[in-house]
Amino acid sequence: MGITRNTVLEAWMNEHGYSSNSLADAVNAAVERLTGRTGGLDGSSIRSWKAGRVRWPKSATRKALEDVTGLPATALGFVPRGRTPSTPAPRQQEDLDMKRRTLVGGIAAAAAAAAAVPGTAGPRRIGMGDVDRLQHRFGEIIASDHRHGGQLGIEQRAAALADEALNLQNAGSASQRVRGNLYACAASFRSSAMWAAIDGRRYDDAKMHMREAQALAEMSGDQAIKFRIWSHAGTMYRHMGRPADALAANDVARNLHLTRRDPLFASLGLARQAAIHGAAQDRTGTRRAFEQAQDAMLRADPADYRPVWMLAFYDQAELDALALSAYLALGDHPTAEFHAHRCLSALRPHMIRSRAITTTRLAHAQLAQGDADTATATAMKVSADAATQHARVARMLQEFGAALRATAPGTTTVQTWTEHAATWRMTA
């Protein structure tokens, strides 16, 4: 077999501004954090990856690369030993129920008929290679979201890719399995467009994407993407100040049988339920749900197959981030600060958006405890990009400034904050 260039890794590096040498440095540092020994990569090592001469890096190096990028190695174009590039990775939900079989089968027949043009050699055959290509693009969307978060460009790109996945349904003939996977891809992209709109506080757009995503997920029969969409809906309603609707949406996600099979999905559902209880001022419900979420996380098997979006963000740091949000809403500021420090100490390098949100919330918790100087120093650690380009962060920092002026009027601390915030505006 010839060597196939890893164009997926190249695309990721170009998007995120990495040269071969700088990526080697980042992965070496991540190897040192994992093993205590500095990695031995250099620019030529990365060029070998891009050229396809190394198809599956060694385990420690591979884990370090995944920590740097926030993506599994397979989503970066690497191929496990013993698998050819054209062989699709195993997918859950291979055995779909009879209702979905009938629905997707009918659509498949209609699409094939529409694609058959008289006078041609016949329709193109759509296969798992097309699905794999879309899944690589989904990994790129996930990485962009964790780096930038809430941007209109991410939302628009994800929506366009959802349309691209749907257009493939009419581009030729395909098996029922491929068609189900294409609907799952389209639902995944729509759910990312939905999340970008939520994160940017564009709630009307988010609800439009949600309706599209829900319909596509039903046609795909993919439990994991159904969970993602309904769990996002719960978060959307929580941010909108509608805890009853948030609980109802999150309960749809939590009641999927996927959560009974995989404790990590159960943990995420419970952690988001706890955050909703916090917004609703339910202290007992908050504490109980977080205890259950932590227990479920400890029971989860790290070796189980999970989709790229789950692997890229949900871990102990995210559980603590949700606890921070809940206890801040409850007014339990010491507990909120505790979870903020735990989250920041465990956040993976690619979680740039999450670090900005957590740092801002930590500043709020410190200010509420009367420590204006420490709180201001914390808030000033937020990057100018996040402070000006991320809608949620920008709003929380504006609220922090107003609270600081009310807490410590006329002080040098307020003056320091005002001058620093002005530099953010000048760089916007």
XYZ file of C-alpha atoms in Angstrom:
428
model
C 0.000 0.000 0.000
C 1.317 3.521 -0.817
C 1.814 6.255 1.748
C -1.174 8.579 2.143
C -0.495 12.144 3.240
C -2.247 13.212 6.456
C -4.111 16.228 5.111
C -6.413 16.316 8.173
C -3.504 17.004 10.537
C -2.155 19.611 8.122
C -5.516 21.385 8.017
C -5.743 21.404 11.824
C -2.226 22.852 12.132
C -2.943 25.556 9.561
C -6.194 26.562 11.263
C -4.584 26.779 14.693
C -1.351 28.441 13.612
C 1.070 25.595 14.364
C 4.319 25.056 12.494
C 5.969 21.641 12.634
C 8.436 22.922 15.231
C 5.852 24.630 17.451
C 3.586 21.568 17.458
C 6.591 19.395 18.360
C 7.328 21.721 21.307
C 3.705 21.635 22.492
C 3.500 17.840 22.311
C 6.881 17.451 24.051
C 5.627 19.617 26.917
C 2.438 17.551 27.134
C 4.513 14.329 27.197
C 6.486 15.761 30.124
C 3.265 16.518 32.012
C 2.085 12.947 31.408
C 5.291 11.006 32.041
C 7.711 13.330 33.818
C 10.116 13.051 30.865
C 10.407 15.546 28.024
C 9.263 14.207 24.665
C 11.784 13.681 21.901
C 9.912 15.143 18.939
C 11.263 17.783 16.583
C 10.015 19.422 13.421
C 11.036 16.461 11.282
C 8.900 14.162 13.462
C 5.805 16.250 12.749
C 6.655 16.405 9.056
C 6.741 12.598 9.063
C 3.246 12.624 10.557
C 1.996 15.003 7.871
C 3.659 13.011 5.100
C 1.910 9.856 6.321
C 5.160 8.038 7.095
C 3.962 7.660 10.700
C 0.332 6.543 10.642
C -0.112 5.818 14.381
C 2.220 7.548 16.928
C 3.366 5.757 20.080
C 0.902 5.716 22.966
C 2.405 8.450 25.192
C 3.019 10.733 22.212
C -0.476 10.065 20.890
C -2.079 10.891 24.259
C -0.011 14.077 24.493
C -1.117 15.122 20.998
C -4.743 14.489 21.963
C -4.284 16.666 25.070
C -2.846 19.508 22.988
C -5.524 19.369 20.285
C -8.518 18.173 22.271
C -9.234 15.581 19.590
C -8.716 11.820 19.402
C -5.904 10.767 17.091
C -8.369 9.217 14.626
C -10.028 12.629 14.171
C -6.611 14.043 13.239
C -6.179 11.628 10.340
C -4.148 8.932 12.108
C -5.039 5.298 11.493
C -4.670 2.578 14.181
C -2.354 -0.280 13.329
C -4.164 -3.083 11.540
C -6.812 -0.808 10.022
C -6.671 0.563 6.492
C -7.633 4.216 5.962
C -10.770 3.206 4.111
C -12.012 0.938 6.905
C -14.543 2.818 9.020
C -14.234 2.891 12.807
C -16.892 0.902 14.665
C -20.023 2.897 15.327
C -22.660 2.494 17.964
C -26.308 2.071 17.028
C -25.660 -0.312 14.119
C -28.889 -2.114 14.875
C -31.580 0.515 14.434
C -35.210 -0.010 15.332
C -37.780 -0.934 12.697
C -39.376 2.492 12.601
C -36.099 4.185 11.681
C -35.295 1.474 9.161
C -38.555 2.148 7.348
C -38.094 5.930 7.440
C -34.475 6.047 6.325
C -35.013 3.253 3.819
C -37.832 5.196 2.193
C -35.717 8.350 2.033
C -32.811 6.340 0.608
C -35.001 5.003 -2.186
C -36.290 8.482 -2.987
C -32.771 9.937 -2.968
C -31.462 7.202 -5.242
C -34.309 7.743 -7.682
C -33.711 11.504 -7.682
C -30.006 10.999 -8.329
C -30.489 8.665 -11.310
C -30.221 10.934 -14.321
C -31.345 9.457 -17.648
C -28.561 9.068 -20.162
C -25.764 8.785 -17.607
C -23.832 5.762 -16.408
C -25.814 5.769 -13.178
C -25.741 7.549 -9.827
C -22.613 7.995 -7.759
C -22.193 5.533 -4.892
C -21.996 7.299 -1.498
C -19.970 5.343 1.051
C -18.387 5.422 4.487
C -15.416 7.301 3.023
C -17.761 10.283 2.549
C -18.941 9.878 6.138
C -15.362 9.718 7.424
C -14.517 12.939 5.600
C -17.456 14.703 7.259
C -16.486 13.330 10.654
C -12.995 14.812 10.215
C -14.602 18.185 9.494
C -16.732 17.783 12.622
C -13.537 17.324 14.635
C -12.280 20.632 13.214
C -15.495 22.379 14.276
C -15.145 20.984 17.806
C -11.540 22.217 18.015
C -12.519 25.703 16.794
C -15.317 25.867 19.341
C -13.028 25.063 22.268
C -10.496 27.606 21.046
C -12.831 30.501 20.184
C -16.376 29.661 21.333
C -19.617 31.406 20.446
C -18.399 32.921 17.177
C -20.858 33.538 14.368
C -18.316 32.128 11.917
C -18.279 28.768 13.717
C -22.079 28.684 13.707
C -22.249 29.452 9.993
C -19.539 26.924 9.101
C -21.258 24.185 11.104
C -24.628 24.943 9.493
C -23.063 24.854 6.023
C -21.486 21.471 6.758
C -24.864 20.159 7.944
C -26.286 21.159 4.562
C -23.338 19.477 2.837
C -24.092 16.228 4.675
C -27.741 16.436 3.648
C -26.858 17.198 0.033
C -24.960 13.925 -0.088
C -28.271 12.132 0.539
C -29.334 13.249 -2.931
C -25.955 12.890 -4.621
C -26.170 9.175 -5.339
C -27.050 5.741 -4.080
C -26.043 4.558 -0.600
C -26.718 1.788 1.870
C -29.139 2.307 4.716
C -26.233 2.324 7.138
C -24.465 5.106 5.229
C -27.649 7.162 5.042
C -28.142 6.825 8.794
C -24.569 7.988 9.328
C -25.078 10.971 7.013
C -28.112 12.053 9.036
C -26.047 11.669 12.211
C -23.299 13.857 10.686
C -25.826 16.513 9.691
C -27.341 16.420 13.199
C -23.865 16.733 14.720
C -23.052 19.821 12.671
C -26.431 21.381 13.451
C -25.913 20.735 17.165
C -22.549 22.537 16.936
C -24.232 25.471 15.185
C -26.805 25.432 17.979
C -24.094 25.446 20.653
C -22.174 28.291 18.999
C -25.384 30.338 18.948
C -26.076 29.531 22.613
C -22.529 30.444 23.583
C -22.875 33.721 21.667
C -26.256 34.448 23.317
C -28.072 34.311 19.950
C -30.952 32.322 21.376
C -33.460 32.687 18.523
C -30.870 31.273 16.123
C -30.055 28.527 18.621
C -33.695 27.430 18.770
C -33.862 27.290 14.966
C -30.756 25.087 14.848
C -32.190 22.965 17.680
C -35.355 22.128 15.741
C -33.323 21.145 12.673
C -30.908 19.078 14.760
C -33.691 17.241 16.588
C -35.368 16.179 13.338
C -32.079 14.988 11.855
C -31.156 13.094 15.011
C -34.476 11.242 14.919
C -33.820 10.167 11.340
C -30.311 9.010 12.262
C -31.352 7.002 15.322
C -28.031 7.983 16.960
C -28.537 8.087 20.741
C -25.344 10.048 21.431
C -26.259 12.942 19.169
C -29.810 12.978 20.565
C -28.272 13.299 24.013
C -26.047 16.170 22.879
C -28.915 18.134 21.348
C -31.309 17.802 24.286
C -28.537 18.430 26.795
C -27.618 21.602 24.893
C -31.283 22.603 24.968
C -31.248 22.303 28.756
C -28.190 24.563 28.913
C -29.818 27.064 26.556
C -32.925 27.373 28.702
C -30.766 27.675 31.842
C -28.907 30.619 30.304
C -32.252 32.135 29.307
C -33.462 32.008 32.921
C -36.073 29.275 32.301
C -35.085 26.496 34.747
C -38.340 24.521 34.399
C -37.854 24.231 30.633
C -34.165 23.517 31.210
C -34.948 20.583 33.505
C -37.541 19.207 31.068
C -35.091 19.313 28.145
C -32.239 17.861 30.176
C -34.518 15.066 31.386
C -35.089 14.003 27.772
C -31.320 13.548 27.442
C -31.009 11.788 30.811
C -33.816 9.339 29.990
C -32.162 7.998 26.830
C -31.054 4.393 27.344
C -27.517 5.490 26.447
C -27.192 6.937 29.959
C -27.955 3.553 31.491
C -25.324 1.890 29.338
C -22.564 4.482 29.754
C -21.975 6.130 33.177
C -20.072 9.036 31.575
C -23.196 10.171 29.713
C -25.162 9.707 32.930
C -22.582 11.855 34.726
C -22.837 14.699 32.211
C -26.641 14.652 32.383
C -26.535 14.790 36.190
C -23.904 17.539 36.263
C -25.978 19.720 33.958
C -29.069 18.915 36.024
C -27.186 20.151 39.101
C -26.302 23.407 37.333
C -29.984 23.891 36.504
C -30.928 23.236 40.156
C -28.416 25.911 41.135
C -30.044 28.430 38.794
C -33.409 27.480 40.337
C -32.033 28.048 43.881
C -32.528 24.393 44.843
C -29.585 23.736 47.193
C -30.524 20.178 48.085
C -31.105 19.186 44.454
C -27.805 20.779 43.446
C -25.771 18.922 46.049
C -27.452 15.570 45.419
C -27.100 15.768 41.628
C -23.415 16.664 41.830
C -22.724 13.785 44.195
C -24.438 11.426 41.753
C -22.568 12.963 38.784
C -19.233 12.465 40.526
C -20.077 8.864 41.402
C -21.122 8.103 37.820
C -17.918 9.628 36.449
C -15.816 7.410 38.713
C -17.688 4.347 37.406
C -17.138 5.214 33.733
C -14.706 3.031 31.805
C -12.190 5.253 29.943
C -11.764 2.529 27.317
C -15.394 2.648 26.148
C -16.081 4.078 22.696
C -17.454 7.636 22.815
C -17.993 10.301 20.121
C -15.371 12.965 19.521
C -17.433 15.799 20.996
C -17.716 13.949 24.324
C -14.031 13.032 24.478
C -13.027 16.607 23.688
C -14.656 18.287 26.675
C -16.260 16.198 29.427
C -13.949 15.329 32.289
C -13.407 16.269 35.936
C -12.593 19.870 34.997
C -15.936 20.292 33.210
C -17.804 18.757 36.150
C -16.135 21.317 38.438
C -16.956 24.097 35.963
C -20.636 23.188 36.168
C -20.392 23.070 39.969
C -18.810 26.531 39.925
C -21.742 27.870 37.894
C -24.293 26.264 40.229
C -22.787 27.416 43.524
C -22.162 30.907 42.173
C -25.874 31.110 41.290
C -26.748 29.845 44.796
C -24.581 32.527 46.417
C -22.305 29.927 48.029
C -19.160 31.775 47.029
C -16.526 29.818 49.011
C -17.713 26.538 47.456
C -17.829 28.194 44.037
C -14.228 29.370 44.470
C -13.143 25.868 45.492
C -14.584 24.354 42.313
C -13.089 27.157 40.196
C -9.568 26.400 41.410
C -10.099 22.657 40.862
C -11.360 23.291 37.351
C -8.486 25.598 36.384
C -5.898 23.154 37.692
C -7.307 20.315 35.549
C -8.321 22.083 32.318
C -6.662 20.658 29.222
C -4.610 23.119 27.106
C -7.108 23.286 24.249
C -9.972 24.462 26.504
C -9.236 28.146 25.907
C -12.867 29.294 25.949
C -13.586 27.323 29.150
C -10.533 28.822 30.888
C -11.765 32.351 30.177
C -15.271 31.592 31.492
C -13.961 29.861 34.629
C -11.474 32.651 35.371
C -14.222 35.258 35.084
C -16.523 33.289 37.381
C -13.698 32.858 39.880
C -13.262 36.646 39.954
C -16.975 37.030 40.727
C -16.734 34.509 43.585
C -13.703 36.279 45.078
C -15.287 39.724 44.816
C -18.469 38.489 46.507
C -16.297 37.422 49.455
C -14.924 40.963 49.806
C -11.484 40.421 48.256
C -11.564 43.141 45.598
C -7.815 43.179 44.947
C -7.519 39.432 44.360
C -10.713 39.390 42.308
C -9.446 42.194 40.069
C -6.096 40.482 39.560
C -7.968 37.303 38.589
C -10.270 39.065 36.129
C -7.286 40.760 34.485
C -5.925 37.319 33.525
C -8.698 36.886 30.945
C -7.309 37.350 27.450
C -8.273 40.400 25.411
C -9.650 38.112 22.699
C -12.074 36.389 25.086
C -12.975 39.645 26.831
C -14.023 41.325 23.591
C -15.030 38.506 21.230
C -16.905 36.034 23.450
C -20.398 37.286 24.287
C -20.764 35.402 27.569
C -17.333 36.385 28.860
C -17.781 40.020 27.811
C -21.099 40.250 29.648
C -19.750 38.624 32.825
C -16.784 41.023 32.831
C -19.112 44.004 32.447
C -21.094 42.701 35.427
C -17.837 42.238 37.348
C -16.842 45.856 36.685
C -20.226 47.123 37.881
C -20.022 44.994 41.055
C -16.440 46.149 41.703
C -17.420 49.823 41.442
C -20.305 49.212 43.840
C -18.108 47.290 46.290
C -14.998 49.497 46.291
C -15.967 52.916 44.887
C -13.197 55.438 44.385
C -10.360 53.014 45.126
C -7.157 52.483 43.173
C -8.400 48.953 42.496
C -11.348 50.341 40.529
C -9.013 52.690 38.666
C -6.683 49.782 37.810
C -9.607 47.746 36.511
C -11.014 50.632 34.467
C -7.657 51.261 32.796
C -7.161 47.573 32.071
C -10.636 47.182 30.586
C -9.912 50.180 28.339
C -6.880 48.381 26.878
C -9.170 45.466 25.958
C -11.472 47.798 24.072
C -8.556 49.351 22.201
C -7.367 45.933 20.996
C -10.845 44.788 19.928
